[in-house]
Coordinates of N, CA, C and O in Angstrom, one line a residue:
M1 N 37.6 13.2 6.5 CA 38.3 12.0 6.7 C 39.6 12.0 5.9 O 39.6 12.4 4.7
D2 N 40.7 11.5 6.5 CA 41.9 11.5 5.7 C 42.7 10.2 5.9 O 42.3 9.4 6.8
F3 N 43.7 10.0 5.2 CA 44.4 8.7 5.2 C 45.1 8.5 6.6 O 45.3 7.4 7.1
E4 N 45.5 9.6 7.2 CA 46.2 9.5 8.5 C 45.2 8.9 9.6 O 45.7 8.0 10.4
K5 N 44.0 9.3 9.6 CA 43.0 8.7 10.5 C 42.8 7.2 10.2 O 42.7 6.4 11.1
L6 N 42.7 6.9 8.9 CA 42.5 5.5 8.5 C 43.7 4.6 8.9 O 43.5 3.5 9.4
K7 N 44.9 5.1 8.6 CA 46.1 4.4 9.0 C 46.1 4.2 10.5 O 46.5 3.1 11.0
M8 N 45.8 5.2 11.2 CA 45.9 5.1 12.7 C 44.8 4.2 13.2 O 45.1 3.4 14.1
F9 N 43.6 4.2 12.6 CA 42.6 3.2 12.9 C 43.1 1.8 12.8 O 42.9 1.0 13.7
C10 N 43.8 1.5 11.7 CA 44.3 0.2 11.5 C 45.4 -0.2 12.5 O 45.4 -1.3 13.1
K11 N 46.2 0.8 12.9 CA 47.2 0.5 13.9 C 46.6 0.3 15.3 O 47.1 -0.6 16.0
V12 N 45.5 1.0 15.6 CA 44.9 0.8 16.9 C 44.3 -0.6 16.9 O 44.4 -1.4 17.9
V13 N 43.6 -1.0 15.8 CA 43.0 -2.3 15.8 C 44.1 -3.4 15.9 O 43.9 -4.4 16.7
E14 N 45.1 -3.3 15.2 CA 46.2 -4.3 15.2 C 46.9 -4.3 16.5 O 47.3 -5.4 17.0
A15 N 47.1 -3.2 17.2 CA 47.8 -3.1 18.4 C 46.9 -3.5 19.6 O 47.4 -3.9 20.6
G16 N 45.6 -3.3 19.4 CA 44.7 -3.6 20.5 C 44.5 -2.5 21.6 O 43.8 -2.8 22.6
S17 N 45.2 -1.4 21.4 CA 45.1 -0.3 22.3 C 45.5 1.0 21.7 O 46.3 1.0 20.8
F18 N 44.9 2.1 22.3 CA 45.3 3.4 21.8 C 46.7 3.7 22.2 O 47.5 4.3 21.5
Q19 N 47.1 3.3 23.4 CA 48.4 3.5 24.0 C 49.5 2.9 23.1 O 50.5 3.5 22.8
K20 N 49.4 1.6 22.8 CA 50.4 0.9 21.9 C 50.5 1.6 20.5 O 51.6 1.7 20.0
A21 N 49.3 1.9 20.0 CA 49.4 2.6 18.7 C 50.0 3.9 18.8 O 50.8 4.3 17.9
A22 N 49.8 4.6 19.8 CA 50.4 6.0 20.0 C 51.9 5.8 20.2 O 52.6 6.6 19.6
E23 N 52.4 4.9 20.9 CA 53.8 4.7 21.1 C 54.5 4.3 19.8 O 55.6 4.8 19.5
S24 N 53.8 3.5 19.0 CA 54.5 3.1 17.7 C 54.6 4.3 16.7 O 55.4 4.3 15.8
E25 N 53.7 5.3 16.9 CA 53.7 6.5 16.0 C 54.3 7.7 16.7 O 54.3 8.8 16.1
F26 N 54.8 7.6 17.9 CA 55.4 8.7 18.6 C 54.5 9.9 18.8 O 54.8 11.0 18.6
V27 N 53.2 9.6 19.2 CA 52.2 10.6 19.5 C 51.6 10.2 20.9 O 51.8 9.1 21.4
S28 N 50.8 11.1 21.4 CA 50.2 10.9 22.7 C 49.0 9.9 22.6 O 48.3 9.9 21.5
Q29 N 48.7 9.2 23.6 CA 47.5 8.4 23.6 C 46.3 9.2 23.5 O 45.3 8.8 22.8
R30 N 46.3 10.4 24.0 CA 45.1 11.3 23.9 C 44.9 11.7 22.5 O 43.7 11.8 22.0
A31 N 46.0 12.0 21.8 CA 45.8 12.4 20.4 C 45.2 11.2 19.5 O 44.3 11.5 18.7
V32 N 45.6 10.0 19.8 CA 45.1 8.9 19.1 C 43.6 8.7 19.5 O 42.7 8.5 18.6
S33 N 43.3 8.8 20.7 CA 41.9 8.7 21.2 C 41.0 9.7 20.5 O 39.9 9.4 20.1
Q34 N 41.5 10.9 20.5 CA 40.7 12.0 19.8 C 40.5 11.8 18.3 O 39.5 12.0 17.8
M35 N 41.6 11.3 17.7 CA 41.5 11.0 16.3 C 40.5 9.9 16.0 O 39.7 10.0 15.0
M36 N 40.4 8.9 16.8 CA 39.5 7.8 16.6 C 38.0 8.3 16.9 O 37.1 7.9 16.2
K37 N 37.9 9.2 17.9 CA 36.6 9.7 18.2 C 36.1 10.6 17.0 O 34.9 10.5 16.6
K38 N 37.0 11.4 16.4 CA 36.6 12.2 15.2 C 36.2 11.3 14.0 O 35.3 11.6 13.3
L39 N 37.0 10.2 13.9 CA 36.7 9.3 12.8 C 35.3 8.7 13.0 O 34.5 8.6 12.1
E40 N 35.0 8.2 14.2 CA 33.7 7.7 14.5 C 32.6 8.7 14.2 O 31.5 8.4 13.6
N41 N 32.8 10.0 14.6 CA 31.8 11.0 14.4 C 31.6 11.3 12.9 O 30.5 11.5 12.4
E42 N 32.7 11.3 12.1 CA 32.6 11.5 10.7 C 31.8 10.4 10.0 O 31.1 10.7 9.1
L43 N 32.1 9.2 10.4 CA 31.4 8.0 9.8 C 30.0 7.8 10.3 O 29.2 7.2 9.7
G44 N 29.7 8.3 11.5 CA 28.5 8.0 12.2 C 28.4 6.5 12.6 O 27.3 6.0 12.7
L45 N 29.5 6.0 12.9 CA 29.6 4.6 13.3 C 30.4 4.4 14.6 O 31.3 5.2 14.9
K46 N 30.0 3.5 15.4 CA 30.7 3.2 16.7 C 31.7 2.1 16.3 O 31.3 0.9 16.1
L47 N 33.0 2.4 16.3 CA 34.0 1.5 15.9 C 34.6 0.8 17.1 O 35.1 -0.4 17.0
F48 N 34.6 1.4 18.3 CA 35.2 0.8 19.5 C 34.2 0.9 20.7 O 33.4 1.8 20.8
D49 N 34.2 -0.1 21.5 CA 33.6 -0.1 22.8 C 34.7 0.2 23.8 O 35.7 -0.4 23.8
R50 N 34.5 1.3 24.5 CA 35.5 1.7 25.5 C 35.1 1.4 26.9 O 34.0 1.7 27.3
E51 N 36.0 0.8 27.6 CA 35.9 0.5 29.0 C 37.1 1.1 29.7 O 38.0 1.5 29.1
K52 N 37.1 1.0 31.0 CA 38.2 1.6 31.8 C 39.5 1.0 31.3 O 39.7 -0.2 31.6
N53 N 40.4 1.7 30.7 CA 41.7 1.3 30.2 C 41.7 0.1 29.3 O 42.7 -0.6 29.1
K54 N 40.6 -0.1 28.6 CA 40.5 -1.1 27.6 C 39.6 -0.7 26.4 O 38.6 0.1 26.6
I55 N 39.9 -1.2 25.2 CA 39.0 -0.9 24.1 C 38.7 -2.3 23.4 O 39.5 -3.2 23.5
F56 N 37.6 -2.3 22.8 CA 37.2 -3.5 22.1 C 36.6 -3.0 20.7 O 35.9 -2.1 20.7
V57 N 37.1 -3.7 19.7 CA 36.6 -3.3 18.4 C 35.1 -3.9 18.2 O 34.9 -5.1 18.5
T58 N 34.2 -3.1 17.8 CA 32.8 -3.5 17.6 C 32.8 -4.4 16.3 O 33.7 -4.3 15.5
P59 N 31.7 -5.1 16.1 CA 31.6 -5.9 14.8 C 31.6 -5.0 13.6 O 32.3 -5.3 12.6
V60 N 31.0 -3.8 13.7 CA 31.1 -2.8 12.6 C 32.5 -2.4 12.4 O 33.0 -2.2 11.3
G61 N 33.2 -2.2 13.5 CA 34.7 -1.8 13.5 C 35.5 -2.8 12.8 O 36.4 -2.5 12.0
R62 N 35.2 -4.1 13.1 CA 36.0 -5.2 12.4 C 35.8 -5.2 10.9 O 36.7 -5.3 10.1
D63 N 34.5 -5.0 10.5 CA 34.2 -5.0 9.1 C 34.9 -3.8 8.4 O 35.4 -3.9 7.3
F64 N 34.8 -2.6 9.1 CA 35.4 -1.4 8.6 C 36.9 -1.6 8.5 O 37.6 -1.1 7.5
Y65 N 37.5 -2.2 9.5 CA 39.0 -2.5 9.5 C 39.4 -3.3 8.2 O 40.4 -2.9 7.5
I66 N 38.7 -4.3 7.9 CA 39.0 -5.2 6.7 C 38.9 -4.3 5.5 O 39.8 -4.4 4.6
Y67 N 37.8 -3.5 5.4 CA 37.7 -2.7 4.2 C 38.8 -1.7 4.1 O 39.4 -1.5 3.0
V68 N 39.1 -1.0 5.2 CA 40.2 0.1 5.2 C 41.5 -0.6 4.9 O 42.3 0.0 4.1
R69 N 41.8 -1.7 5.5 CA 43.1 -2.3 5.3 C 43.3 -2.7 3.8 O 44.4 -2.4 3.3
N70 N 42.3 -3.2 3.2 CA 42.4 -3.6 1.8 C 42.5 -2.4 0.9 O 43.3 -2.4 0.0
M71 N 41.8 -1.3 1.3 CA 41.8 -0.1 0.5 C 43.2 0.5 0.6 O 43.8 0.9 -0.5
L72 N 43.8 0.6 1.8 CA 45.1 1.2 1.9 C 46.2 0.3 1.2 O 47.1 0.9 0.6
Q73 N 46.1 -1.0 1.2 CA 47.0 -1.8 0.5 C 46.9 -1.6 -1.0 O 47.9 -1.5 -1.7
K74 N 45.7 -1.6 -1.5 CA 45.5 -1.3 -2.9 C 46.0 0.0 -3.3 O 46.7 0.2 -4.4
F75 N 45.8 1.0 -2.5 CA 46.3 2.4 -2.8 C 47.8 2.4 -2.9 O 48.4 2.9 -3.8
S76 N 48.5 1.7 -1.9 CA 49.9 1.6 -1.9 C 50.5 0.9 -3.1 O 51.4 1.4 -3.8
V77 N 49.8 -0.2 -3.5 CA 50.3 -0.9 -4.7 C 50.1 -0.1 -5.9 O 51.0 0.0 -6.8
N78 N 49.0 0.6 -6.1 CA 48.8 1.5 -7.2 C 49.8 2.6 -7.3 O 50.2 3.0 -8.4
V79 N 50.0 3.3 -6.2 CA 51.0 4.4 -6.2 C 52.4 3.9 -6.6 O 53.1 4.5 -7.4
N80 N 52.8 2.7 -6.0 CA 54.1 2.2 -6.4 C 54.2 1.8 -7.9 O 55.2 2.0 -8.5
A81 N 53.1 1.3 -8.4 CA 53.0 0.9 -9.8 C 53.2 2.2 -10.7 O 53.9 2.2 -11.7
L82 N 52.5 3.3 -10.3 CA 52.6 4.5 -11.0 C 54.0 5.1 -10.9 O 54.6 5.6 -11.9
R83 N 54.6 5.0 -9.8 CA 56.0 5.4 -9.6 C 56.9 4.6 -10.5 O 57.8 5.2 -11.2
Y84 N 56.8 3.4 -10.6 CA 57.6 2.5 -11.4 C 57.4 2.9 -12.9 O 58.3 3.0 -13.7
D85 N 56.1 3.0 -13.3 CA 55.8 3.4 -14.7 C 56.4 4.7 -15.1 O 56.9 4.9 -16.2
S86 N 56.4 5.7 -14.2 CA 56.9 7.0 -14.5 C 58.4 7.0 -14.7 O 59.0 7.9 -15.3
T87 N 59.1 6.0 -14.1 CA 60.6 6.0 -14.2 C 61.0 5.1 -15.4 O 62.2 5.2 -15.8
T88 N 60.1 4.3 -15.9 CA 60.6 3.3 -16.9 C 60.1 3.7 -18.3 O 60.6 3.2 -19.3
K89 N 59.1 4.5 -18.4 CA 58.5 4.8 -19.7 C 59.4 5.9 -20.3 O 59.9 6.8 -19.7
Q90 N 59.5 5.8 -21.6 CA 60.2 6.8 -22.4 C 59.2 7.7 -23.1 O 58.2 7.2 -23.5
R91 N 59.6 8.9 -23.4 CA 58.8 9.8 -24.1 C 59.2 9.8 -25.6 O 60.3 9.7 -25.9
L92 N 58.2 9.8 -26.4 CA 58.4 9.9 -27.9 C 57.9 11.2 -28.3 O 56.7 11.5 -28.1
I93 N 58.7 12.0 -28.9 CA 58.3 13.3 -29.4 C 58.4 13.2 -31.0 O 59.4 12.9 -31.5
C94 N 57.3 13.5 -31.6 CA 57.2 13.4 -33.1 C 57.1 14.9 -33.6 O 56.4 15.7 -33.0
G95 N 57.7 15.1 -34.7 CA 57.5 16.4 -35.3 C 57.5 16.3 -36.8 O 57.8 15.2 -37.4
F96 N 57.2 17.3 -37.5 CA 57.2 17.3 -39.0 C 57.5 18.7 -39.5 O 57.4 19.7 -38.8
F97 N 58.0 18.7 -40.7 CA 58.4 19.9 -41.4 C 57.3 20.2 -42.4 O 56.9 19.3 -43.1
S98 N 56.9 21.3 -42.5 CA 55.9 21.7 -43.6 C 56.7 22.5 -44.6 O 57.6 23.3 -44.3
I99 N 56.3 22.4 -45.9 CA 56.9 23.2 -47.0 C 56.4 24.6 -47.0 O 55.4 25.0 -46.8

């Protein structure tokens, strides 16, 4: 499992369709569908109910979406904080002379 699958999962849930999520990311609908199928297989969870040209997020999928969305937001905040810290901190180098 990787961040790209998790990000795409969130986009699919928010867009309400594989096609709309695919268009927003400039990939094919089939690629998104396969990515979501792999994610479901890796997790061992059914995240979507699929019907002809429609998808519905399952209750487990809704819970997983909330968890993943929060995790991705926290990750982004932490990475940005680290980037900020790395540019604002100064290094202090100490040395001494021995006789």
